């Protein structure tokens, strides 16, 4: 997905000659095309609510489709609050760079300067923590990755969850030596969030609210879910499985808040994007330097899909593309900023089933290509395939079981052969292997973060092999009765 977004945007910029395009205002046909695209996206994806803000030069445009809460009939709007998911990282990145600009820390400091108890391992041996700096966590070069270190983030909503989340990482086995490569790991920003608490003497939430959101005029951006709920604007989250979208209240992961659980709306995000592009001027001077730093990718390591990681943003080499996607169990987000074109688009949704490349289609409409159609996401396609597979395999399992019962009752004469014995043994081993695989899977993570059809497809596969084994066994059973 990200590679496609980067490629298409690169082509757009190349053919524009890096010139600044100007949209004095959206025409009625452009507005209609954008609204139709969002309506199609909501209908096809099943995601109940979609909101976007578009920033072009000094103008902001808002579009929404569907519902913030489908059951209550509350429509989505630019004031609807959504979880920002990993788009939250850009705020945390700004927070820690602000502390550096204030002279309270340096990003080249070792992490142990602030967390002396924090230790890690690589290949079973202790890592030299003097080689692990705050920059490693900022740029995802620490060796902490999603593949190895995000599954055990503790659930809860108590004040000590950030501390507990980082403590969970103590003596974790790194995926690679620090500084060797860039590999995304959400928990890196939880470590930075805890450093913010240590250095500022405030909770992460209070620091962000008082020293980042309020000075920047982001009055509809929240770090406490309770505060967002009190406004009456917080969207209900949804998830999709078996062709159906249902309300889903995901567990709280307040210890992962610096990485993925800040809450905002497209109205505030339009201002946030304007701040990133230097269009919004009424902010404290110190933030201008912080923003410039936050867009500087770490080019000391190889790029991933032609993008480097900065401070909560992925950027290309010349910073003509600044973007970040996000996905929580029941929310999906995307922000893309094109500084040379003075254009930015923010997409917020209350379902993870959305194809986030819809922002590219919005950009195409801005460029005059009005005929755009929504394409289903990989997540939705996977659910369709696995749900269909589950149904088919379950029907086949029932069929073979019934045929086996019929054969056993009628005592049909079938010779017992070595071939049939071997086939039965292989099927039995396959059934046992599938059962072991089902038991070995990380069920809690899948049930929270993935479509249920992953598990049902595996279970139905085990049922099918078991029923086929039963069907073949009845031949052996009947043959043995005749001897």
Short mmCIF file of C-alpha atoms in Angstrom, two decimals:
data_model
loop_
_atom_site.label_atom_id
_atom_site.label_comp_id
_atom_site.label_asym_id
_atom_site.label_seq_id
_atom_site.Cartn_x
_atom_site.Cartn_y
_atom_site.Cartn_z
CA UNK A 1 0.00 0.00 0.00
CA UNK A 2 2.65 2.52 1.08
CA UNK A 3 4.82 1.69 -1.94
CA UNK A 4 1.89 2.38 -4.27
CA UNK A 5 1.13 5.69 -2.58
CA UNK A 6 4.74 6.84 -2.80
CA UNK A 7 5.05 5.80 -6.44
CA UNK A 8 1.87 7.55 -7.57
CA UNK A 9 2.70 10.71 -5.66
CA UNK A 10 6.23 10.73 -7.09
CA UNK A 11 4.79 10.53 -10.61
CA UNK A 12 2.36 13.35 -9.87
CA UNK A 13 5.17 15.58 -8.63
CA UNK A 14 7.45 14.64 -11.52
CA UNK A 15 4.90 15.57 -14.17
CA UNK A 16 4.04 18.78 -12.42
CA UNK A 17 7.67 19.87 -12.78
CA UNK A 18 7.70 20.48 -9.04
CA UNK A 19 5.66 23.60 -9.68
CA UNK A 20 3.20 24.90 -7.15
CA UNK A 21 -0.33 24.26 -8.30
CA UNK A 22 -3.05 26.55 -7.12
CA UNK A 23 -6.71 25.75 -6.58
CA UNK A 24 -8.45 29.04 -5.91
CA UNK A 25 -11.52 27.10 -4.94
CA UNK A 26 -13.13 23.79 -5.69
CA UNK A 27 -15.60 23.75 -8.51
CA UNK A 28 -19.01 22.20 -8.05
CA UNK A 29 -17.96 19.26 -10.21
CA UNK A 30 -14.82 18.67 -8.12
CA UNK A 31 -16.79 18.87 -4.88
CA UNK A 32 -19.39 16.49 -6.29
CA UNK A 33 -16.71 14.04 -7.42
CA UNK A 34 -15.04 14.04 -4.00
CA UNK A 35 -18.34 13.54 -2.22
CA UNK A 36 -19.31 10.73 -4.58
CA UNK A 37 -15.93 9.06 -4.01
CA UNK A 38 -16.38 9.16 -0.24
CA UNK A 39 -19.96 7.89 -0.47
CA UNK A 40 -18.75 4.97 -2.61
CA UNK A 41 -15.88 4.30 -0.20
CA UNK A 42 -18.25 4.12 2.76
CA UNK A 43 -20.75 1.92 0.90
CA UNK A 44 -18.23 -0.51 -0.59
CA UNK A 45 -15.90 -0.80 2.40
CA UNK A 46 -18.70 -0.95 4.96
CA UNK A 47 -16.91 1.68 7.05
CA UNK A 48 -19.77 3.75 8.50
CA UNK A 49 -18.05 7.14 8.76
CA UNK A 50 -15.42 8.93 6.67
CA UNK A 51 -14.20 12.52 7.09
CA UNK A 52 -11.50 14.33 5.15
CA UNK A 53 -9.98 17.78 5.23
CA UNK A 54 -8.20 19.23 2.22
CA UNK A 55 -5.77 22.10 2.57
CA UNK A 56 -4.80 23.98 -0.57
CA UNK A 57 -2.76 27.14 -0.11
CA UNK A 58 -4.78 29.10 2.46
CA UNK A 59 -8.09 27.39 1.83
CA UNK A 60 -9.56 24.45 3.73
CA UNK A 61 -12.31 22.15 2.46
CA UNK A 62 -14.18 19.54 4.48
CA UNK A 63 -16.07 16.50 3.27
CA UNK A 64 -17.75 13.71 5.22
CA UNK A 65 -19.81 10.66 4.43
CA UNK A 66 -21.86 8.32 6.58
CA UNK A 67 -22.12 8.17 10.32
CA UNK A 68 -20.04 8.82 13.39
CA UNK A 69 -22.45 6.43 15.11
CA UNK A 70 -24.60 4.42 12.74
CA UNK A 71 -27.04 3.07 15.33
CA UNK A 72 -27.73 6.53 16.73
CA UNK A 73 -27.90 8.14 13.31
CA UNK A 74 -25.20 10.71 14.15
CA UNK A 75 -23.66 11.96 10.93
CA UNK A 76 -19.89 12.30 10.46
CA UNK A 77 -18.56 15.85 10.11
CA UNK A 78 -15.37 17.88 10.39
CA UNK A 79 -15.95 17.99 14.16
CA UNK A 80 -16.27 14.22 14.55
CA UNK A 81 -13.45 12.86 16.70
CA UNK A 82 -11.51 9.79 15.60
CA UNK A 83 -8.53 7.90 16.98
CA UNK A 84 -5.53 9.00 14.92
CA UNK A 85 -3.77 5.63 15.24
CA UNK A 86 -0.12 5.91 14.14
CA UNK A 87 -0.64 9.47 12.90
CA UNK A 88 -0.28 10.19 16.63
CA UNK A 89 3.48 9.65 16.31
CA UNK A 90 4.00 13.02 14.62
CA UNK A 91 2.64 14.75 17.73
CA UNK A 92 4.93 12.76 20.04
CA UNK A 93 7.84 13.46 17.70
CA UNK A 94 7.12 17.17 17.95
CA UNK A 95 6.88 16.91 21.74
CA UNK A 96 10.31 15.38 22.23
CA UNK A 97 11.95 17.67 19.67
CA UNK A 98 10.39 20.60 21.53
CA UNK A 99 12.18 19.46 24.69
CA UNK A 100 15.43 19.37 22.72
CA UNK A 101 14.86 22.88 21.41
CA UNK A 102 14.21 24.00 24.99
CA UNK A 103 17.61 22.59 25.95
CA UNK A 104 16.20 19.93 28.26
CA UNK A 105 17.57 16.96 26.31
CA UNK A 106 19.47 16.04 23.18
CA UNK A 107 18.31 13.46 20.69
CA UNK A 108 21.88 12.10 20.69
CA UNK A 109 21.57 11.30 24.42
CA UNK A 110 21.52 7.63 25.34
CA UNK A 111 18.16 6.28 26.38
CA UNK A 112 19.71 5.06 29.64
CA UNK A 113 20.40 8.64 30.64
CA UNK A 114 16.67 8.92 31.29
CA UNK A 115 15.72 5.27 31.76
CA UNK A 116 18.76 3.74 33.52
CA UNK A 117 16.93 0.47 34.11
CA UNK A 118 16.14 -0.04 30.41
CA UNK A 119 18.17 -2.86 28.85
CA UNK A 120 17.90 -4.84 25.63
CA UNK A 121 19.49 -7.91 24.06
CA UNK A 122 20.63 -9.01 20.65
CA UNK A 123 21.28 -12.67 19.85
CA UNK A 124 21.04 -13.49 23.52
CA UNK A 125 23.70 -11.00 24.60
CA UNK A 126 23.23 -7.61 26.33
CA UNK A 127 23.22 -4.63 23.99
CA UNK A 128 25.70 -1.83 24.65
CA UNK A 129 23.11 0.70 25.77
CA UNK A 130 25.60 3.54 25.28
CA UNK A 131 25.13 3.01 21.56
CA UNK A 132 21.35 3.38 21.74
CA UNK A 133 20.24 7.01 21.50
CA UNK A 134 16.89 8.74 21.49
CA UNK A 135 17.33 9.20 17.74
CA UNK A 136 17.24 5.42 17.31
CA UNK A 137 13.73 5.36 18.77
CA UNK A 138 12.63 8.47 16.86
CA UNK A 139 13.69 6.96 13.52
CA UNK A 140 12.75 3.31 14.22
CA UNK A 141 16.38 2.14 14.06
CA UNK A 142 16.51 0.73 17.61
CA UNK A 143 15.81 -2.88 16.63
CA UNK A 144 12.35 -2.84 18.25
CA UNK A 145 9.88 -3.83 15.52
CA UNK A 146 6.19 -4.55 15.11
CA UNK A 147 6.90 -8.14 14.15
CA UNK A 148 8.54 -8.93 17.48
CA UNK A 149 7.56 -6.39 20.07
CA UNK A 150 3.98 -5.12 19.66
CA UNK A 151 2.00 -8.22 20.58
CA UNK A 152 2.36 -7.95 24.35
CA UNK A 153 1.45 -4.30 24.88
CA UNK A 154 -0.55 -4.37 28.13
CA UNK A 155 -4.22 -3.46 28.09
CA UNK A 156 -5.70 -0.90 30.46
CA UNK A 157 -6.32 2.75 31.13
CA UNK A 158 -4.47 3.48 34.37
CA UNK A 159 -1.84 6.21 34.85
CA UNK A 160 0.98 3.65 35.12
CA UNK A 161 0.33 1.96 31.77
CA UNK A 162 3.02 3.89 29.86
CA UNK A 163 5.62 2.84 32.44
CA UNK A 164 4.38 -0.77 32.29
CA UNK A 165 4.46 -0.78 28.49
CA UNK A 166 8.11 0.23 28.40
CA UNK A 167 8.98 -2.12 31.26
CA UNK A 168 7.51 -4.91 29.14
CA UNK A 169 10.36 -4.29 26.70
CA UNK A 170 13.18 -4.75 29.22
CA UNK A 171 15.68 -7.35 27.97
CA UNK A 172 13.67 -7.77 24.76
CA UNK A 173 15.51 -9.51 21.92
CA UNK A 174 16.15 -6.97 19.15
CA UNK A 175 15.48 -7.81 15.51
CA UNK A 176 18.77 -6.22 14.42
CA UNK A 177 21.67 -4.26 15.97
CA UNK A 178 20.74 -0.64 16.81
CA UNK A 179 21.36 1.81 13.97
CA UNK A 180 21.69 -0.84 11.27
CA UNK A 181 18.39 -0.29 9.49
CA UNK A 182 14.97 1.32 9.65
CA UNK A 183 12.19 -1.09 10.57
CA UNK A 184 8.93 0.26 11.90
CA UNK A 185 8.05 -0.56 15.51
CA UNK A 186 5.20 1.24 17.24
CA UNK A 187 6.67 0.75 20.75
CA UNK A 188 9.62 3.01 19.88
CA UNK A 189 7.35 5.99 20.44
CA UNK A 190 6.12 4.64 23.76
CA UNK A 191 9.75 4.78 24.93
CA UNK A 192 9.91 8.41 23.75
CA UNK A 193 6.64 9.15 25.56
CA UNK A 194 8.11 7.90 28.82
CA UNK A 195 11.25 10.00 28.27
CA UNK A 196 8.97 13.03 27.82
CA UNK A 197 7.46 12.29 31.24
CA UNK A 198 10.86 11.94 32.93
CA UNK A 199 12.30 15.12 31.42
CA UNK A 200 9.23 17.36 31.72
CA UNK A 201 8.11 16.16 35.14
CA UNK A 202 4.57 15.92 33.76
CA UNK A 203 2.45 13.04 32.58
CA UNK A 204 2.68 12.51 28.85
CA UNK A 205 -0.95 13.59 28.52
CA UNK A 206 -0.54 16.84 30.45
CA UNK A 207 2.66 17.72 28.62
CA UNK A 208 1.10 17.24 25.21
CA UNK A 209 -2.03 19.15 26.12
CA UNK A 210 -0.27 22.10 27.78
CA UNK A 211 2.90 22.41 25.74
CA UNK A 212 1.88 21.21 22.30
CA UNK A 213 -1.87 21.24 21.64
CA UNK A 214 -2.80 24.46 23.42
CA UNK A 215 0.09 26.60 22.07
CA UNK A 216 -0.64 25.34 18.57
CA UNK A 217 -4.36 26.08 18.86
CA UNK A 218 -5.42 22.45 18.52
CA UNK A 219 -8.43 22.71 20.81
CA UNK A 220 -10.23 19.63 19.48
CA UNK A 221 -7.30 17.26 19.90
CA UNK A 222 -7.29 15.03 22.97
CA UNK A 223 -5.03 12.63 24.85
CA UNK A 224 -7.68 11.50 27.34
CA UNK A 225 -10.45 9.42 25.81
CA UNK A 226 -12.78 10.56 28.59
CA UNK A 227 -12.33 14.20 27.51
CA UNK A 228 -13.14 13.29 23.91
CA UNK A 229 -16.23 11.35 24.97
CA UNK A 230 -17.43 14.29 27.06
CA UNK A 231 -17.74 16.42 23.91
CA UNK A 232 -20.31 14.04 22.45
CA UNK A 233 -18.34 14.06 19.18
CA UNK A 234 -16.29 10.86 19.56
CA UNK A 235 -17.06 8.40 16.77
CA UNK A 236 -18.07 4.85 17.51
CA UNK A 237 -15.44 2.44 16.19
CA UNK A 238 -16.35 -0.49 13.91
CA UNK A 239 -14.77 -3.66 12.58
CA UNK A 240 -15.64 -5.91 9.66
CA UNK A 241 -15.80 -9.69 9.43
CA UNK A 242 -17.90 -12.07 7.32
CA UNK A 243 -19.12 -9.33 4.97
CA UNK A 244 -20.60 -7.37 7.87
CA UNK A 245 -19.53 -4.25 9.80
CA UNK A 246 -20.45 -4.10 13.47
CA UNK A 247 -19.70 -1.71 16.35
CA UNK A 248 -16.54 -2.70 18.19
CA UNK A 249 -15.13 -1.23 21.38
CA UNK A 250 -11.48 -2.21 21.25
CA UNK A 251 -9.51 -2.61 24.49
CA UNK A 252 -7.75 0.44 25.90
CA UNK A 253 -3.99 0.60 25.35
CA UNK A 254 -3.21 3.84 27.14
CA UNK A 255 0.43 2.80 27.45
CA UNK A 256 0.60 2.91 23.66
CA UNK A 257 -0.93 6.39 23.52
CA UNK A 258 2.25 8.19 22.33
CA UNK A 259 2.31 5.87 19.33
CA UNK A 260 -1.32 5.48 18.39
CA UNK A 261 -4.13 6.80 20.56
CA UNK A 262 -4.30 10.58 20.27
CA UNK A 263 -7.81 11.68 19.24
CA UNK A 264 -8.67 14.53 16.85
CA UNK A 265 -10.97 15.68 14.06
CA UNK A 266 -10.42 16.79 10.48
CA UNK A 267 -10.94 20.41 11.51
CA UNK A 268 -7.97 20.34 13.87
CA UNK A 269 -6.00 18.18 11.46
CA UNK A 270 -6.42 20.83 8.76
CA UNK A 271 -4.76 23.31 11.12
CA UNK A 272 -2.10 20.72 11.99
CA UNK A 273 -1.29 20.23 8.29
CA UNK A 274 -1.19 23.99 7.82
CA UNK A 275 1.29 24.22 10.68
CA UNK A 276 3.46 21.59 8.99
CA UNK A 277 3.48 23.55 5.73
CA UNK A 278 4.11 26.94 7.36
CA UNK A 279 0.73 28.28 6.25
CA UNK A 280 -0.51 28.76 9.83
CA UNK A 281 1.51 31.58 11.33
CA UNK A 282 -0.09 32.21 14.74
CA UNK A 283 2.07 29.76 16.70
CA UNK A 284 5.03 30.28 19.05
CA UNK A 285 8.29 30.87 17.18
CA UNK A 286 10.03 27.87 18.72
CA UNK A 287 7.75 25.51 16.84
CA UNK A 288 9.00 26.64 13.44
CA UNK A 289 12.42 25.17 14.19
CA UNK A 290 10.87 22.05 15.70
CA UNK A 291 8.74 21.47 12.60
CA UNK A 292 11.74 21.80 10.31
CA UNK A 293 13.61 19.19 12.36
CA UNK A 294 10.61 16.87 12.42
CA UNK A 295 10.66 16.57 8.62
CA UNK A 296 14.30 15.48 8.41
CA UNK A 297 14.46 11.77 7.66
CA UNK A 298 17.30 9.59 8.90
CA UNK A 299 19.28 9.05 5.72
CA UNK A 300 22.10 7.21 7.50
CA UNK A 301 20.15 3.97 6.93
CA UNK A 302 18.67 2.61 3.69
CA UNK A 303 15.27 3.90 2.66
CA UNK A 304 12.22 1.64 2.76
CA UNK A 305 10.14 1.94 -0.42
CA UNK A 306 12.09 5.12 -1.20
CA UNK A 307 11.00 6.70 2.08
CA UNK A 308 12.96 7.61 5.18
CA UNK A 309 11.60 7.98 8.69
CA UNK A 310 11.68 11.42 10.29
CA UNK A 311 9.84 12.32 13.53
CA UNK A 312 6.48 10.63 13.19
CA UNK A 313 6.52 11.16 9.42
CA UNK A 314 7.83 9.18 6.48
CA UNK A 315 9.51 11.47 3.94
CA UNK A 316 11.23 11.08 0.61
CA UNK A 317 14.78 12.28 0.05
CA UNK A 318 13.91 15.86 -0.88
CA UNK A 319 10.90 16.15 1.46
CA UNK A 320 8.41 16.75 -1.33
CA UNK A 321 6.25 13.99 0.19
CA UNK A 322 5.52 13.94 3.93
CA UNK A 323 3.00 11.33 5.01
CA UNK A 324 1.91 8.76 7.55
CA UNK A 325 -0.82 6.11 7.62
CA UNK A 326 -2.45 4.70 10.71
CA UNK A 327 -4.62 1.77 11.66
CA UNK A 328 -6.14 0.81 15.02
CA UNK A 329 -8.53 -2.13 15.53
CA UNK A 330 -11.53 0.08 14.73
CA UNK A 331 -10.14 3.28 13.15
CA UNK A 332 -8.12 4.09 10.02
CA UNK A 333 -6.21 7.26 9.11
CA UNK A 334 -3.94 8.77 6.48
CA UNK A 335 -2.22 12.14 6.17
CA UNK A 336 -0.31 13.24 3.07
CA UNK A 337 1.40 16.61 2.73
CA UNK A 338 2.89 17.90 -0.53
CA UNK A 339 4.80 21.06 0.46
CA UNK A 340 5.81 22.05 -3.09
CA UNK A 341 2.20 21.99 -4.15
CA UNK A 342 0.99 23.55 -0.90
CA UNK A 343 -1.56 20.77 -0.73
CA UNK A 344 -2.42 18.31 2.03
CA UNK A 345 -5.16 15.74 2.61
CA UNK A 346 -6.20 14.10 5.88
CA UNK A 347 -8.45 11.05 5.97
CA UNK A 348 -10.09 9.88 9.21
CA UNK A 349 -12.46 6.90 9.46
CA UNK A 350 -14.15 4.84 12.16
CA UNK A 351 -13.25 1.50 10.59
CA UNK A 352 -9.99 -0.22 9.65
CA UNK A 353 -11.43 -1.66 6.42
CA UNK A 354 -10.83 1.49 4.41
CA UNK A 355 -8.46 1.65 1.44
CA UNK A 356 -6.37 4.61 2.54
CA UNK A 357 -5.18 5.31 -1.00
CA UNK A 358 -8.48 7.16 -1.40
CA UNK A 359 -6.41 10.26 -0.56
CA UNK A 360 -4.59 9.80 -3.89
CA UNK A 361 -7.89 9.76 -5.71
CA UNK A 362 -8.86 12.97 -3.94
CA UNK A 363 -5.60 14.48 -5.18
CA UNK A 364 -6.42 13.30 -8.70
CA UNK A 365 -9.76 15.09 -8.49
CA UNK A 366 -8.01 18.26 -7.36
CA UNK A 367 -5.81 17.94 -10.45
CA UNK A 368 -8.90 17.76 -12.66
CA UNK A 369 -9.20 14.00 -13.11
CA UNK A 370 -12.79 13.77 -11.97
CA UNK A 371 -13.55 10.15 -12.83
CA UNK A 372 -12.37 8.21 -9.78
CA UNK A 373 -13.67 4.96 -8.36
CA UNK A 374 -13.07 3.38 -4.97
CA UNK A 375 -11.20 0.06 -4.85
CA UNK A 376 -11.55 -2.35 -1.94
CA UNK A 377 -8.65 -2.61 0.47
CA UNK A 378 -6.40 -5.62 0.90
CA UNK A 379 -7.91 -6.12 4.36
CA UNK A 380 -11.42 -6.29 2.95
CA UNK A 381 -10.38 -8.57 0.10
CA UNK A 382 -8.70 -10.92 2.58
CA UNK A 383 -11.88 -11.07 4.65
CA UNK A 384 -13.99 -11.81 1.57
CA UNK A 385 -11.66 -14.63 0.50
CA UNK A 386 -11.33 -16.15 3.97
CA UNK A 387 -15.05 -15.80 4.76
CA UNK A 388 -15.96 -17.50 1.47
CA UNK A 389 -13.36 -20.17 2.15
CA UNK A 390 -14.81 -20.78 5.62
CA UNK A 391 -18.31 -21.29 4.24
CA UNK A 392 -17.16 -23.64 1.45
CA UNK A 393 -14.91 -25.72 3.72
CA UNK A 394 -17.61 -26.05 6.38
CA UNK A 395 -20.13 -27.26 3.78
CA UNK A 396 -17.61 -29.79 2.44
CA UNK A 397 -16.81 -30.93 5.99
CA UNK A 398 -20.49 -31.60 6.66
CA UNK A 399 -20.83 -33.40 3.33
CA UNK A 400 -17.90 -35.77 3.97
CA UNK A 401 -19.08 -36.44 7.52
CA UNK A 402 -22.57 -37.38 6.29
CA UNK A 403 -21.12 -39.58 3.54
CA UNK A 404 -18.97 -41.31 6.12
CA UNK A 405 -21.98 -41.99 8.33
CA UNK A 406 -23.93 -43.33 5.36
CA UNK A 407 -21.08 -45.62 4.31
CA UNK A 408 -20.67 -46.96 7.81
CA UNK A 409 -24.41 -47.69 8.16
CA UNK A 410 -24.73 -49.37 4.77
CA UNK A 411 -21.50 -51.30 5.32
CA UNK A 412 -20.48 -50.81 1.69
CA UNK A 413 -17.87 -53.33 0.58
CA UNK A 414 -14.52 -51.64 -0.04
CA UNK A 415 -11.17 -53.42 0.00
CA UNK A 416 -8.63 -52.31 2.62
CA UNK A 417 -5.43 -51.36 0.78
CA UNK A 418 -2.04 -50.00 1.80
CA UNK A 419 -2.76 -46.91 -0.26
CA UNK A 420 -5.96 -46.20 1.66
CA UNK A 421 -4.20 -46.71 4.99
CA UNK A 422 -1.43 -44.30 3.97
CA UNK A 423 -3.95 -41.69 2.81
CA UNK A 424 -5.83 -41.96 6.10
CA UNK A 425 -2.61 -41.55 8.08
CA UNK A 426 -1.60 -38.48 6.06
CA UNK A 427 -5.03 -36.90 6.54
CA UNK A 428 -4.91 -37.62 10.25
CA UNK A 429 -1.47 -35.98 10.53
CA UNK A 430 -2.74 -32.96 8.56
CA UNK A 431 -5.73 -32.65 10.88
CA UNK A 432 -3.51 -32.78 13.96
CA UNK A 433 -1.10 -30.23 12.42
CA UNK A 434 -3.94 -27.80 11.68
CA UNK A 435 -5.29 -28.21 15.21
CA UNK A 436 -1.83 -27.48 16.65
CA UNK A 437 -1.52 -24.44 14.39
CA UNK A 438 -4.89 -23.13 15.58
CA UNK A 439 -3.84 -23.57 19.21
CA UNK A 440 -0.42 -21.99 18.64
CA UNK A 441 -1.76 -18.79 17.07
CA UNK A 442 -1.87 -15.58 19.06
CA UNK A 443 -5.64 -15.62 19.40
CA UNK A 444 -6.01 -12.48 21.53
CA UNK A 445 -4.05 -10.37 19.02
CA UNK A 446 -5.95 -11.77 16.03
CA UNK A 447 -9.32 -11.34 17.69
CA UNK A 448 -8.54 -7.67 18.43
CA UNK A 449 -6.54 -6.59 15.38
CA UNK A 450 -7.50 -8.91 12.53
CA UNK A 451 -10.62 -10.17 10.82
CA UNK A 452 -12.21 -13.14 12.59
CA UNK A 453 -12.26 -15.02 9.29
CA UNK A 454 -8.53 -15.80 9.66
CA UNK A 455 -9.34 -18.08 12.56
CA UNK A 456 -12.53 -19.52 11.10
CA UNK A 457 -10.74 -20.41 7.84
CA UNK A 458 -8.11 -22.33 9.80
CA UNK A 459 -10.69 -24.04 12.00
CA UNK A 460 -12.83 -24.98 9.00
CA UNK A 461 -9.70 -26.39 7.29
CA UNK A 462 -9.10 -28.62 10.32
CA UNK A 463 -12.75 -29.69 10.30
CA UNK A 464 -12.58 -30.56 6.61
CA UNK A 465 -9.45 -32.69 6.94
CA UNK A 466 -11.00 -34.40 10.00
CA UNK A 467 -14.20 -35.19 8.10
CA UNK A 468 -12.26 -36.50 5.08
CA UNK A 469 -10.20 -38.64 7.46
CA UNK A 470 -13.45 -39.98 8.91
CA UNK A 471 -14.81 -40.63 5.43
CA UNK A 472 -11.73 -42.64 4.40
CA UNK A 473 -11.59 -44.41 7.77
CA UNK A 474 -15.08 -45.82 7.25
CA UNK A 475 -13.66 -47.80 4.33
CA UNK A 476 -11.06 -49.31 6.58
CA UNK A 477 -13.63 -49.95 9.27
CA UNK A 478 -15.96 -51.79 6.91
CA UNK A 479 -13.13 -53.82 5.42
CA UNK A 480 -11.89 -54.86 8.86
CA UNK A 481 -15.40 -56.05 9.81
CA UNK A 482 -15.38 -58.53 6.92
CA UNK A 483 -12.22 -60.27 8.16
#
